[in-house]
Amino acid sequence: MLRAALTSGGGRLAALLPRHHARLLCSSNSSSSTIAVLFSDPTPPADPAAAIQSAGVDLSHPDTIPALLLDPSLSGNYPAVSRFFSWAASDAAAKAALNSRAFNSMLQLAAAHGDADRFWSLVDSMRSRGYGISKPAFRAASESFKAKDMARDADQLQEAFAAHGRNAAAAEVCKVLRAPGKDDTSKLAMLSESGIEVTDEVVALVVVKVGQFPQQAMVFFRWVEQSAGVGVSWGKVYNAMARVLGREDCIEEFREVLRKMRSKGLEMDRDVYVTVSDRFLKRKMVEDTVDLFRFMTSRPEKLLTDDFVFLLKKVVVTGDLDLKLVTRVLQYYRHAGNEVKDSVFDSVLKSLRSVGRLGESGRVLKAMQEGGFEADNADHEKAVLALCDAGNLEEAHNYLTSMEESGHKMGPKIWSCLVQKYSLGENVDMAVSCFHEMLENFGNENAGSALEVLVSGLYKKKGAKEAFNVLKNMVTEKAVFPWQTTYKYLIHKLIRQGHLKQAFEVLGLMKSHGYPPFVDPFIPHISKSGTVDDCLGLLNATSLRGLPSRIVYVRLFQALFKEERHEVAQQLLSQSPASIQNHADVRDIFNRMKLEEPVVAELAEG
């Protein structure tokens, strides 16, 4: 089957091949020379495969190319052998026969001729095919590099050969771990008998391959613990174990790893901590995450503040809220000598808001305090505001009063917020009560905004008249200074519900606070359905130092005539002071009406 015709190297080549192949190879001495001639020219023939085949060489046989590369007739012509190998790597038929021995033979030739670029290109190709550097090729190439003062390449070759050895060892370990039909005890025995040396690099390689198979990983780690020598970095080993076993289905084994690390004084790398804690939190294993955090705080190197805040936020949003875990996180962090900044509670509140748990703000802050967090007035105010936003008004009120009683002086804005929230809810009576408490604590200086919302809430729940009664009481008894918009709002609502008398009183209150009279909503209402007494009531409410407002009179007369209520206008005029009756603007309005009446009558008769 194999007819390899080689030249003077036939006897040497025969020694390298199986005996039955060697006999065939020695039968011809022209093939190597033929290939050397074919590829000596930088431009090879159009169809090298046909020429090689005509020389009787079967390149598809696994022994052919390795033998050709070692024969002096071809290997002695490096340019030719290099071109031949490149062609073989690109030819579909020959490429299949480029086995590990062929590559290792070519490696030796490249090193012998100092062709570093070709050498490392071949190494990369071998890696992609899963081939390793053989010991003979390694020794020969190393000697060639050293002889040619190529120290850098010699060092790189040393590392590449070592890496291949590690990869081979890792592959052998994985093969044992995945052996079908073998129990853990059998696998341990097989590994112990394998003679494989445990190194940091082998551990790292195996972990990558079995990391998704915890049972295999546990067998491997038991073997490592039993077999590793003094040169092994146990910190790396246990960190690798923690990374793999830190999962829900191996939690007891993971805890055992932590116990061993603690007993050996080993630290967990931060990247391992981040990986495992993220995995725990995704599975809602909050308590295990806190335990891991405790382990990390025992390190001499302080944890990043971001790690602490991240965990605290996750504890308050993940699964069922466990306030004891909140306290523990604070305790562990502070016990490690860290300071908890005020901004931490702000971050916690944002997280609570994101999952609709603002109603837990007060209890969370208390749990943080039990863990050593020193909350100030601003933090307590934020908790009250959060409770208000969550609609837990009774709890917010109780929290606020308890803080006041314990010596914390809460600001008027917090009370104002509570009043406003109660006013917008169902229990408007509680809003009134809280408003009184606010006045008692802080006076009336900042009561305007709360009163406006209180009046609105009272109107919606109990009507405009009740809202008026409360406002009047606050103004006359508590000296509260309402906003102008509050007065205007209440006037609109009183008129709409037919309480003109109370609306007139509001005008009086406005006047007492220096606001201009707000007559706009009165004019259209009275002109359409009001009486003369209503007109006089408005005029009295808007008079200044006992003098009636000419402008209001004029606007009333104009509106009454527009609504064709002439009789009411005449009655009002008759009861007006002489200064109004004789005023040019008023006389002009009535004179125009007298002139328009005959025209209207004629149109009606026609």
Coordinates of C-alpha atoms in Angstrom, one line a residue:
M1 CA 0.0 0.0 0.0
L2 CA 2.8 2.5 0.9
R3 CA 5.4 3.2 -1.8
A4 CA 7.6 5.9 -0.4
A5 CA 10.7 6.2 -2.6
L6 CA 13.4 8.0 -0.8
T7 CA 17.1 8.6 -1.5
S8 CA 20.1 7.9 0.6
G9 CA 18.1 8.5 3.8
G10 CA 16.1 5.4 3.1
G11 CA 17.9 3.3 5.6
R12 CA 17.6 5.9 8.3
L13 CA 14.0 6.4 7.7
A14 CA 13.3 2.7 7.8
A15 CA 14.5 2.7 11.4
L16 CA 11.9 5.3 12.3
L17 CA 8.9 3.4 10.9
P18 CA 7.2 0.1 11.6
R19 CA 9.1 -2.8 10.1
H20 CA 6.6 -3.7 7.4
H21 CA 6.4 0.0 6.3
A22 CA 10.2 0.3 6.3
R23 CA 10.6 -2.5 3.9
L24 CA 8.2 -0.7 1.5
L25 CA 10.0 2.6 1.9
C26 CA 13.4 1.2 1.1
S27 CA 12.1 -0.2 -2.2
S28 CA 12.5 3.2 -3.8
N29 CA 15.0 6.1 -3.4
S30 CA 13.5 8.8 -5.7
S31 CA 10.4 10.2 -3.9
S32 CA 12.1 12.6 -1.4
S33 CA 14.3 13.9 -4.2
T34 CA 11.3 14.3 -6.5
I35 CA 9.4 16.4 -3.8
A36 CA 12.5 18.4 -3.1
V37 CA 12.8 19.3 -6.8
L38 CA 9.1 20.1 -7.1
F39 CA 9.2 22.6 -4.2
S40 CA 12.7 24.0 -4.8
D41 CA 11.2 26.6 -7.1
P42 CA 9.4 29.4 -5.2
T43 CA 6.5 28.9 -7.7
P44 CA 5.4 25.2 -7.4
P45 CA 3.8 23.4 -10.3
A46 CA 0.1 23.9 -11.0
D47 CA -0.8 20.4 -9.7
P48 CA 1.8 19.2 -7.1
A49 CA -0.5 16.4 -6.0
A50 CA -0.5 14.8 -9.4
A51 CA 3.3 15.0 -9.6
I52 CA 3.7 13.5 -6.2
Q53 CA 1.2 10.7 -7.0
S54 CA 3.1 9.9 -10.2
A55 CA 6.2 9.5 -8.1
G56 CA 4.4 6.7 -6.2
V57 CA 4.0 8.5 -2.9
D58 CA 0.8 8.0 -0.9
L59 CA 0.5 11.1 1.3
S60 CA -2.7 9.9 2.8
H61 CA -0.8 7.3 4.9
P62 CA -0.2 8.6 8.5
D63 CA 3.5 7.6 8.3
T64 CA 4.4 9.1 5.0
I65 CA 4.7 12.9 5.7
P66 CA 6.6 12.4 9.0
A67 CA 9.1 10.2 7.2
L68 CA 9.5 12.6 4.3
L69 CA 10.2 15.5 6.6
L70 CA 13.0 13.6 8.4
D71 CA 14.7 12.4 5.2
P72 CA 17.9 14.4 4.4
S73 CA 17.0 14.6 0.7
L74 CA 14.0 16.8 1.6
S75 CA 14.8 18.1 5.1
G76 CA 18.2 19.3 3.9
N77 CA 16.5 21.8 1.6
Y78 CA 14.6 23.9 4.2
P79 CA 12.9 26.3 1.7
A80 CA 11.6 23.3 -0.3
V81 CA 10.4 21.4 2.8
S82 CA 8.8 24.6 4.1
R83 CA 6.9 25.1 0.9
F84 CA 5.9 21.4 0.8
F85 CA 4.5 21.6 4.3
S86 CA 2.5 24.8 3.6
W87 CA 1.1 23.1 0.4
A88 CA 0.2 20.0 2.4
A89 CA -1.6 22.1 5.0
S90 CA -3.7 23.7 2.3
D91 CA -4.4 20.6 0.2
A92 CA -7.6 18.8 1.2
A93 CA -6.2 15.3 0.8
A94 CA -2.7 15.9 2.3
K95 CA -4.1 18.0 5.1
A96 CA -5.9 15.1 6.6
A97 CA -2.6 13.3 7.0
L98 CA -0.8 16.1 8.9
N99 CA -0.9 14.4 12.3
S100 CA 0.9 15.3 15.5
R101 CA 4.2 13.6 14.4
A102 CA 4.2 15.6 11.1
F103 CA 3.8 18.9 13.0
N104 CA 6.5 17.9 15.5
S105 CA 8.9 17.0 12.7
M106 CA 8.3 20.3 11.0
L107 CA 8.8 22.1 14.4
Q108 CA 12.3 20.6 14.7
L109 CA 13.2 21.8 11.2
A110 CA 11.9 25.3 11.8
A111 CA 13.9 25.6 15.0
A112 CA 17.0 24.1 13.4
H113 CA 16.9 26.9 10.8
G114 CA 16.1 29.6 13.3
D115 CA 12.7 30.3 11.7
A116 CA 10.9 31.6 14.8
D117 CA 7.9 33.0 12.9
R118 CA 7.2 29.6 11.3
F119 CA 7.8 27.8 14.5
W120 CA 5.3 29.7 16.6
S121 CA 2.8 29.7 13.7
L122 CA 3.1 25.9 13.7
V123 CA 2.6 25.8 17.5
D124 CA -0.7 27.8 17.1
S125 CA -1.9 25.4 14.4
M126 CA -1.1 22.5 16.7
R127 CA -3.1 24.0 19.6
S128 CA -6.1 24.5 17.3
R129 CA -5.9 20.8 16.3
G130 CA -5.4 19.7 19.9
Y131 CA -1.8 18.5 19.3
G132 CA 1.0 18.9 21.8
I133 CA 4.7 19.3 21.5
S134 CA 6.5 16.0 21.9
K135 CA 9.4 15.5 24.2
P136 CA 11.9 14.8 21.3
A137 CA 10.7 17.9 19.4
F138 CA 10.9 20.0 22.6
R139 CA 14.5 18.8 23.3
A140 CA 15.7 19.3 19.7
A141 CA 14.0 22.7 19.3
S142 CA 15.4 23.9 22.7
E143 CA 18.9 22.9 21.7
S144 CA 18.5 24.7 18.3
F145 CA 17.3 27.9 19.9
K146 CA 20.1 27.9 22.5
A147 CA 22.7 27.2 19.8
K148 CA 21.4 30.1 17.8
D149 CA 21.2 32.5 20.9
M150 CA 17.4 32.6 20.6
A151 CA 17.0 32.8 24.4
R152 CA 13.6 34.4 24.2
D153 CA 12.2 31.7 22.0
A154 CA 13.8 29.0 24.2
D155 CA 12.0 30.5 27.2
Q156 CA 8.7 30.7 25.4
L157 CA 9.1 27.1 24.2
Q158 CA 9.7 26.0 27.8
E159 CA 6.5 27.7 28.9
A160 CA 4.5 26.3 25.9
F161 CA 5.8 22.8 26.7
A162 CA 4.9 23.1 30.4
A163 CA 1.4 24.4 29.4
H164 CA 0.9 21.4 27.2
G165 CA 1.9 19.2 30.1
R166 CA -0.6 20.9 32.4
N167 CA -3.3 20.7 29.8
A168 CA -2.6 17.0 29.4
A169 CA -2.7 16.4 33.1
A170 CA -6.0 18.4 33.5
A171 CA -7.5 16.4 30.6
E172 CA -6.5 13.1 32.3
V173 CA -8.0 14.3 35.6
C174 CA -11.3 15.3 33.8
K175 CA -11.4 11.9 32.1
V176 CA -11.3 10.2 35.4
L177 CA -13.9 12.4 37.0
R178 CA -16.2 11.7 34.1
A179 CA -15.6 8.0 34.0
P180 CA -18.9 6.2 33.6
G181 CA -20.0 3.6 36.1
K182 CA -17.4 4.7 38.7
D183 CA -18.4 5.9 42.2
D184 CA -16.6 8.7 44.0
T185 CA -14.4 6.3 46.0
S186 CA -13.2 4.6 42.8
K187 CA -12.5 7.9 41.1
L188 CA -10.4 9.0 44.1
A189 CA -8.4 5.8 43.9
M190 CA -7.9 6.3 40.1
L191 CA -6.7 9.8 40.6
S192 CA -4.3 8.8 43.4
E193 CA -2.8 6.1 41.2
S194 CA -2.5 8.4 38.2
G195 CA 0.8 10.0 39.4
I196 CA -0.4 13.4 38.2
E197 CA 1.2 16.2 40.2
V198 CA -1.2 18.7 41.7
T199 CA -0.2 22.3 40.9
D200 CA -2.1 25.6 41.0
E201 CA -2.3 25.6 37.2
V202 CA -3.8 22.1 37.0
V203 CA -6.3 23.0 39.6
A204 CA -7.3 26.2 37.7
L205 CA -7.6 24.2 34.4
V206 CA -9.8 21.4 35.9
V207 CA -12.0 23.9 37.7
V208 CA -12.9 25.6 34.4
K209 CA -13.8 22.2 33.0
V210 CA -15.9 20.8 35.9
G211 CA -17.2 24.0 37.4
Q212 CA -20.7 23.3 36.2
F213 CA -20.6 19.8 37.7
P214 CA -20.4 20.2 41.5
Q215 CA -20.3 16.4 42.2
Q216 CA -17.2 16.0 40.0
A217 CA -15.7 19.1 41.5
M218 CA -16.1 17.8 45.1
V219 CA -14.3 14.6 44.2
F220 CA -11.6 16.6 42.6
F221 CA -11.2 18.9 45.6
R222 CA -11.0 15.9 48.0
W223 CA -8.2 14.5 45.9
V224 CA -6.4 17.8 45.8
E225 CA -6.6 18.1 49.6
Q226 CA -5.2 14.5 50.0
S227 CA -2.5 14.8 47.3
A228 CA -1.3 18.3 47.0
G229 CA 2.3 19.1 48.1
V230 CA 3.8 22.0 49.9
G231 CA 4.2 24.0 46.7
V232 CA 0.5 24.4 46.2
S233 CA -1.1 27.8 46.9
W234 CA -3.9 26.8 49.2
G235 CA -5.5 30.2 48.9
K236 CA -6.0 29.7 45.2
V237 CA -7.2 26.1 45.7
Y238 CA -9.8 27.1 48.3
N239 CA -10.9 30.2 46.3
A240 CA -11.5 27.9 43.3
M241 CA -13.5 25.5 45.6
A242 CA -15.6 28.4 46.9
R243 CA -16.3 29.7 43.4
V244 CA -17.5 26.3 42.3
L245 CA -19.3 25.1 45.4
G246 CA -21.0 28.4 46.2
R247 CA -24.4 27.4 45.0
E248 CA -27.7 26.3 46.5
D249 CA -27.3 22.5 45.9
C250 CA -23.8 22.5 47.5
I251 CA -24.4 24.9 50.3
E252 CA -23.2 22.6 53.1
E253 CA -20.0 21.8 51.2
F254 CA -19.5 25.6 50.6
R255 CA -19.9 26.3 54.3
E256 CA -17.3 23.6 55.0
V257 CA -14.9 25.4 52.6
L258 CA -15.4 28.6 54.5
R259 CA -14.7 26.9 57.8
K260 CA -11.5 25.4 56.4
M261 CA -10.4 28.7 55.0
R262 CA -11.1 30.4 58.3
S263 CA -9.1 27.7 60.2
K264 CA -6.2 28.0 57.8
G265 CA -6.3 31.8 57.9
L266 CA -7.1 32.1 54.2
E267 CA -8.9 35.0 52.6
M268 CA -11.5 34.9 49.8
D269 CA -10.7 37.0 46.7
R270 CA -13.1 39.8 46.1
D271 CA -14.0 38.6 42.6
V272 CA -15.0 35.2 44.1
Y273 CA -17.1 37.0 46.7
V274 CA -18.9 39.0 44.1
T275 CA -19.5 35.9 41.9
V276 CA -20.9 33.8 44.7
S277 CA -22.9 36.5 46.4
D278 CA -24.6 37.4 43.1
R279 CA -25.4 33.8 42.6
F280 CA -26.9 33.5 46.1
L281 CA -29.0 36.6 45.7
K282 CA -30.4 35.4 42.4
R283 CA -31.6 32.4 44.2
K284 CA -32.9 34.6 47.1
M285 CA -30.4 33.0 49.5
V286 CA -30.2 36.2 51.5
E287 CA -29.1 34.8 54.8
D288 CA -26.3 32.8 53.2
T289 CA -25.2 36.0 51.4
V290 CA -25.1 37.8 54.8
D291 CA -23.0 34.9 56.3
L292 CA -20.6 35.3 53.4
F293 CA -20.4 39.0 53.9
R294 CA -19.5 38.3 57.6
F295 CA -16.7 36.0 56.4
M296 CA -15.4 38.8 54.1
T297 CA -15.4 41.4 56.9
S298 CA -12.9 39.3 58.9
R299 CA -10.2 40.1 56.2
P300 CA -7.5 42.6 57.1
E301 CA -8.4 44.4 53.9
K302 CA -11.5 46.4 54.3
L303 CA -14.5 45.8 52.0
L304 CA -15.5 48.5 49.6
T305 CA -18.4 50.7 50.8
D306 CA -20.1 49.8 47.5
D307 CA -20.1 46.1 48.6
F308 CA -21.8 47.0 51.9
V309 CA -24.4 49.3 50.4
F310 CA -25.2 46.8 47.6
L311 CA -25.8 44.0 50.1
L312 CA -27.9 46.2 52.4
K313 CA -30.1 47.2 49.5
K314 CA -30.5 43.6 48.3
V315 CA -31.5 42.5 51.8
V316 CA -34.4 44.9 52.0
V317 CA -35.8 44.1 48.5
T318 CA -35.1 40.4 48.1
G319 CA -37.6 37.8 49.3
D320 CA -39.4 38.3 52.6
L321 CA -37.9 41.2 54.5
D322 CA -35.9 40.0 57.5
L323 CA -35.0 43.0 59.7
K324 CA -32.5 40.9 61.7
L325 CA -30.4 40.5 58.6
V326 CA -30.4 44.3 58.2
T327 CA -29.1 44.6 61.7
R328 CA -26.5 41.9 61.1
V329 CA -25.1 43.5 58.0
L330 CA -24.6 46.8 59.9
Q331 CA -23.0 45.1 62.8
Y332 CA -20.5 43.1 60.7
Y333 CA -19.6 46.2 58.7
R334 CA -19.1 48.4 61.7
H335 CA -17.3 45.6 63.7
A336 CA -14.7 45.6 60.9
G337 CA -13.9 49.2 61.7
N338 CA -16.0 50.8 58.9
E339 CA -18.0 54.0 59.2
V340 CA -21.6 54.1 57.9
K341 CA -22.3 57.3 56.1
D342 CA -25.6 59.2 56.3
S343 CA -26.2 58.6 52.6
V344 CA -26.7 54.9 53.2
F345 CA -30.2 55.4 54.4
D346 CA -31.0 57.4 51.2
S347 CA -29.9 54.4 49.2
V348 CA -32.0 52.0 51.2
L349 CA -35.1 54.2 50.8
K350 CA -34.6 54.2 47.0
S351 CA -34.5 50.4 47.1
L352 CA -37.6 50.2 49.3
R353 CA -39.5 52.5 46.9
S354 CA -38.5 50.4 43.9
V355 CA -40.3 47.4 45.3
G356 CA -43.2 49.2 47.0
R357 CA -41.9 48.7 50.5
L358 CA -41.8 52.3 51.7
G359 CA -44.2 51.3 54.5
E360 CA -41.3 49.4 56.1
S361 CA -39.1 52.5 56.2
G362 CA -39.5 53.1 60.0
R363 CA -38.8 49.5 60.9
V364 CA -35.8 49.3 58.6
L365 CA -34.3 52.5 60.1
K366 CA -34.8 51.1 63.6
A367 CA -33.1 47.8 62.5
M368 CA -30.2 49.9 61.1
Q369 CA -29.9 51.7 64.4
E370 CA -29.8 48.5 66.3
G371 CA -26.8 47.6 64.0
G372 CA -25.0 50.7 65.0
F373 CA -26.3 53.3 62.5
E374 CA -26.5 56.7 64.1
A375 CA -29.6 58.3 62.6
D376 CA -30.1 62.0 62.9
N377 CA -33.3 64.2 62.7
A378 CA -33.0 64.3 58.9
D379 CA -33.0 60.4 58.7
H380 CA -36.1 60.2 60.9
E381 CA -37.9 62.9 58.8
K382 CA -37.1 60.8 55.7
A383 CA -38.6 57.8 57.3
V384 CA -41.8 59.7 58.1
L385 CA -42.0 61.1 54.6
A386 CA -41.6 57.6 53.2
L387 CA -44.3 56.3 55.5
C388 CA -46.6 59.1 54.3
D389 CA -45.8 58.3 50.6
A390 CA -46.7 54.7 51.3
G391 CA -50.0 55.7 52.8
N392 CA -49.2 54.4 56.3
L393 CA -50.4 57.6 57.9
E394 CA -51.2 56.3 61.3
E395 CA -47.8 54.7 61.6
A396 CA -46.2 57.9 60.3
H397 CA -48.0 59.9 62.9
N398 CA -47.1 57.5 65.7
Y399 CA -43.4 57.5 64.5
L400 CA -43.4 61.3 64.4
T401 CA -44.8 61.7 67.9
S402 CA -42.5 59.1 69.4
M403 CA -39.5 60.9 67.9
E404 CA -40.7 64.2 69.3
E405 CA -41.1 62.6 72.7
S406 CA -37.6 61.0 72.6
G407 CA -36.1 64.5 72.1
H408 CA -35.8 64.6 68.3
K409 CA -37.1 68.0 67.0
M410 CA -38.8 67.3 63.7
G411 CA -39.3 70.1 61.2
P412 CA -42.6 71.8 60.4
K413 CA -42.4 70.5 56.8
I414 CA -42.8 66.9 58.1
W415 CA -45.9 67.8 60.0
S416 CA -47.2 69.8 57.0
C417 CA -46.7 66.7 54.8
L418 CA -48.6 64.5 57.3
V419 CA -51.5 67.0 57.3
Q420 CA -51.5 67.1 53.6
K421 CA -51.5 63.3 53.2
Y422 CA -54.4 63.0 55.8
S423 CA -56.3 65.7 53.9
L424 CA -56.0 63.8 50.7
G425 CA -57.2 60.6 52.3
E426 CA -60.4 59.5 54.1
N427 CA -59.6 60.6 57.6
V428 CA -59.8 64.4 57.2
D429 CA -60.6 64.8 60.9
M430 CA -57.1 63.4 61.6
A431 CA -55.7 66.0 59.3
V432 CA -57.3 68.8 61.4
S433 CA -55.9 67.2 64.5
C434 CA -52.4 67.0 63.1
F435 CA -52.7 70.6 61.9
H436 CA -53.4 71.7 65.5
E437 CA -50.4 69.7 66.7
M438 CA -48.3 71.4 64.1
L439 CA -49.4 74.8 65.3
E440 CA -48.7 73.9 68.9
N441 CA -45.2 72.7 68.0
F442 CA -44.1 75.3 65.5
G443 CA -46.7 78.1 65.4
N444 CA -48.3 79.4 62.3
E445 CA -45.2 80.5 60.4
N446 CA -45.2 77.7 57.8
A447 CA -48.9 76.6 58.0
G448 CA -50.0 78.1 54.6
S449 CA -49.3 75.1 52.4
A450 CA -50.8 72.6 54.8
L451 CA -53.9 74.7 55.3
E452 CA -54.5 74.9 51.6
V453 CA -54.5 71.2 51.2
L454 CA -56.5 70.8 54.4
V455 CA -59.2 73.2 53.1
S456 CA -59.3 71.2 49.8
G457 CA -59.7 67.9 51.7
L458 CA -62.4 69.3 54.0
Y459 CA -64.4 70.6 51.0
K460 CA -64.2 67.2 49.2
K461 CA -65.2 65.2 52.3
K462 CA -67.5 67.5 54.2
G463 CA -68.4 70.4 51.9
A464 CA -67.4 74.0 51.6
K465 CA -69.2 75.2 54.7
E466 CA -67.2 72.9 57.0
A467 CA -64.0 73.9 55.2
F468 CA -64.9 77.6 55.9
N469 CA -65.6 76.9 59.5
V470 CA -62.2 75.3 60.0
L471 CA -60.4 78.1 58.1
K472 CA -62.2 80.8 60.0
N473 CA -61.3 79.2 63.3
M474 CA -57.6 78.9 62.3
V475 CA -57.5 82.6 61.2
T476 CA -59.4 84.1 64.2
E477 CA -58.3 81.7 67.0
K478 CA -54.8 80.5 65.8
A479 CA -53.8 83.6 63.8
V480 CA -53.0 81.5 60.8
F481 CA -52.2 83.4 57.6
P482 CA -53.7 81.5 54.7
W483 CA -52.4 81.9 51.2
Q484 CA -54.4 84.0 48.7
T485 CA -55.0 81.0 46.6
T486 CA -56.6 79.3 49.6
Y487 CA -59.1 82.1 50.0
K488 CA -59.9 82.2 46.3
Y489 CA -60.4 78.4 46.2
L490 CA -62.8 78.5 49.1
I491 CA -64.8 81.4 47.7
H492 CA -65.3 79.5 44.4
K493 CA -66.5 76.4 46.3
L494 CA -68.8 78.4 48.7
I495 CA -70.5 80.2 45.9
R496 CA -70.9 76.9 43.9
Q497 CA -72.7 75.4 46.9
G498 CA -74.8 78.5 47.6
H499 CA -73.1 79.7 50.7
L500 CA -72.9 83.4 49.8
K501 CA -72.9 84.7 53.4
Q502 CA -69.8 82.6 54.2
A503 CA -68.2 83.6 51.0
F504 CA -68.7 87.3 51.9
E505 CA -67.0 86.5 55.3
V506 CA -64.0 85.1 53.4
L507 CA -63.7 88.4 51.6
G508 CA -63.5 90.1 55.0
L509 CA -60.8 87.7 56.1
M510 CA -58.9 88.4 52.9
K511 CA -59.2 92.1 53.5
S512 CA -57.8 91.7 57.0
H513 CA -54.7 90.1 55.6
G514 CA -54.2 92.8 53.0
Y515 CA -55.3 90.8 50.0
P516 CA -57.4 92.7 47.3
P517 CA -61.1 91.7 47.2
F518 CA -61.8 88.7 44.9
V519 CA -65.1 89.6 43.4
D520 CA -64.8 87.9 40.0
P521 CA -66.9 84.7 40.9
F522 CA -69.5 86.8 42.7
I523 CA -70.6 89.1 39.8
P524 CA -71.9 86.4 37.4
H525 CA -73.6 84.4 40.2
I526 CA -75.4 87.4 41.7
S527 CA -76.4 88.9 38.3
K528 CA -78.1 85.7 37.3
S529 CA -79.9 84.7 40.5
G530 CA -79.0 87.0 43.3
T531 CA -81.2 89.4 45.2
V532 CA -80.7 93.1 46.1
D533 CA -79.6 91.9 49.6
D534 CA -76.9 89.7 47.9
C535 CA -75.7 92.7 46.0
L536 CA -75.5 94.8 49.2
G537 CA -73.7 92.0 51.0
L538 CA -71.0 91.9 48.3
L539 CA -70.7 95.7 48.4
N540 CA -70.4 95.8 52.2
A541 CA -67.8 93.1 52.1
T542 CA -65.7 95.0 49.5
S543 CA -66.1 98.5 51.0
L544 CA -62.9 100.2 52.3
R545 CA -63.1 102.2 55.5
G546 CA -66.9 102.3 55.2
L547 CA -66.8 103.6 51.6
P548 CA -68.5 101.5 48.9
S549 CA -66.4 100.4 45.9
R550 CA -67.5 102.4 42.8
I551 CA -65.9 99.7 40.6
V552 CA -67.9 96.9 42.2
Y553 CA -71.2 99.0 41.8
V554 CA -70.5 99.6 38.1
R555 CA -69.6 95.9 37.4
L556 CA -72.8 94.8 39.2
F557 CA -75.0 97.2 37.3
Q558 CA -73.5 96.2 34.0
A559 CA -73.9 92.5 34.7
L560 CA -77.6 92.9 35.9
F561 CA -78.5 94.8 32.7
K562 CA -76.8 92.2 30.6
E563 CA -78.9 89.5 32.3
E564 CA -82.0 91.9 31.7
R565 CA -82.6 92.1 35.5
H566 CA -83.6 95.8 35.3
E567 CA -85.8 95.8 38.3
V568 CA -83.1 94.5 40.6
A569 CA -80.7 97.1 39.2
Q570 CA -83.2 99.8 39.9
Q571 CA -83.8 98.6 43.4
L572 CA -80.1 98.5 44.0
L573 CA -79.7 102.0 42.6
S574 CA -82.4 103.3 44.9
Q575 CA -80.6 102.0 47.9
S576 CA -77.2 103.2 46.8
P577 CA -75.5 106.3 48.3
A578 CA -76.0 109.6 46.5
S579 CA -72.3 109.5 45.5
I580 CA -73.0 106.4 43.5
Q581 CA -76.3 107.5 42.1
N582 CA -74.8 110.7 40.8
H583 CA -71.6 109.2 39.5
A584 CA -71.1 109.8 35.8
D585 CA -70.3 106.1 35.0
V586 CA -73.5 104.9 36.8
R587 CA -75.7 107.5 35.2
D588 CA -74.3 106.7 31.8
I589 CA -75.2 103.0 32.3
F590 CA -78.8 103.8 33.2
N591 CA -79.2 106.5 30.5
R592 CA -78.1 104.0 27.8
M593 CA -80.6 101.5 29.1
K594 CA -83.4 104.1 28.8
L595 CA -82.5 104.8 25.2
E596 CA -82.4 101.1 24.3
E597 CA -85.8 100.3 25.9
P598 CA -88.1 102.1 23.3
V599 CA -86.2 100.4 20.5
V600 CA -86.6 97.1 22.1
A601 CA -90.3 97.8 22.6
E602 CA -90.9 98.8 18.9
L603 CA -89.1 95.7 17.7
A604 CA -91.4 93.6 20.0
E605 CA -94.6 95.3 18.6
G606 CA -93.5 95.0 15.0

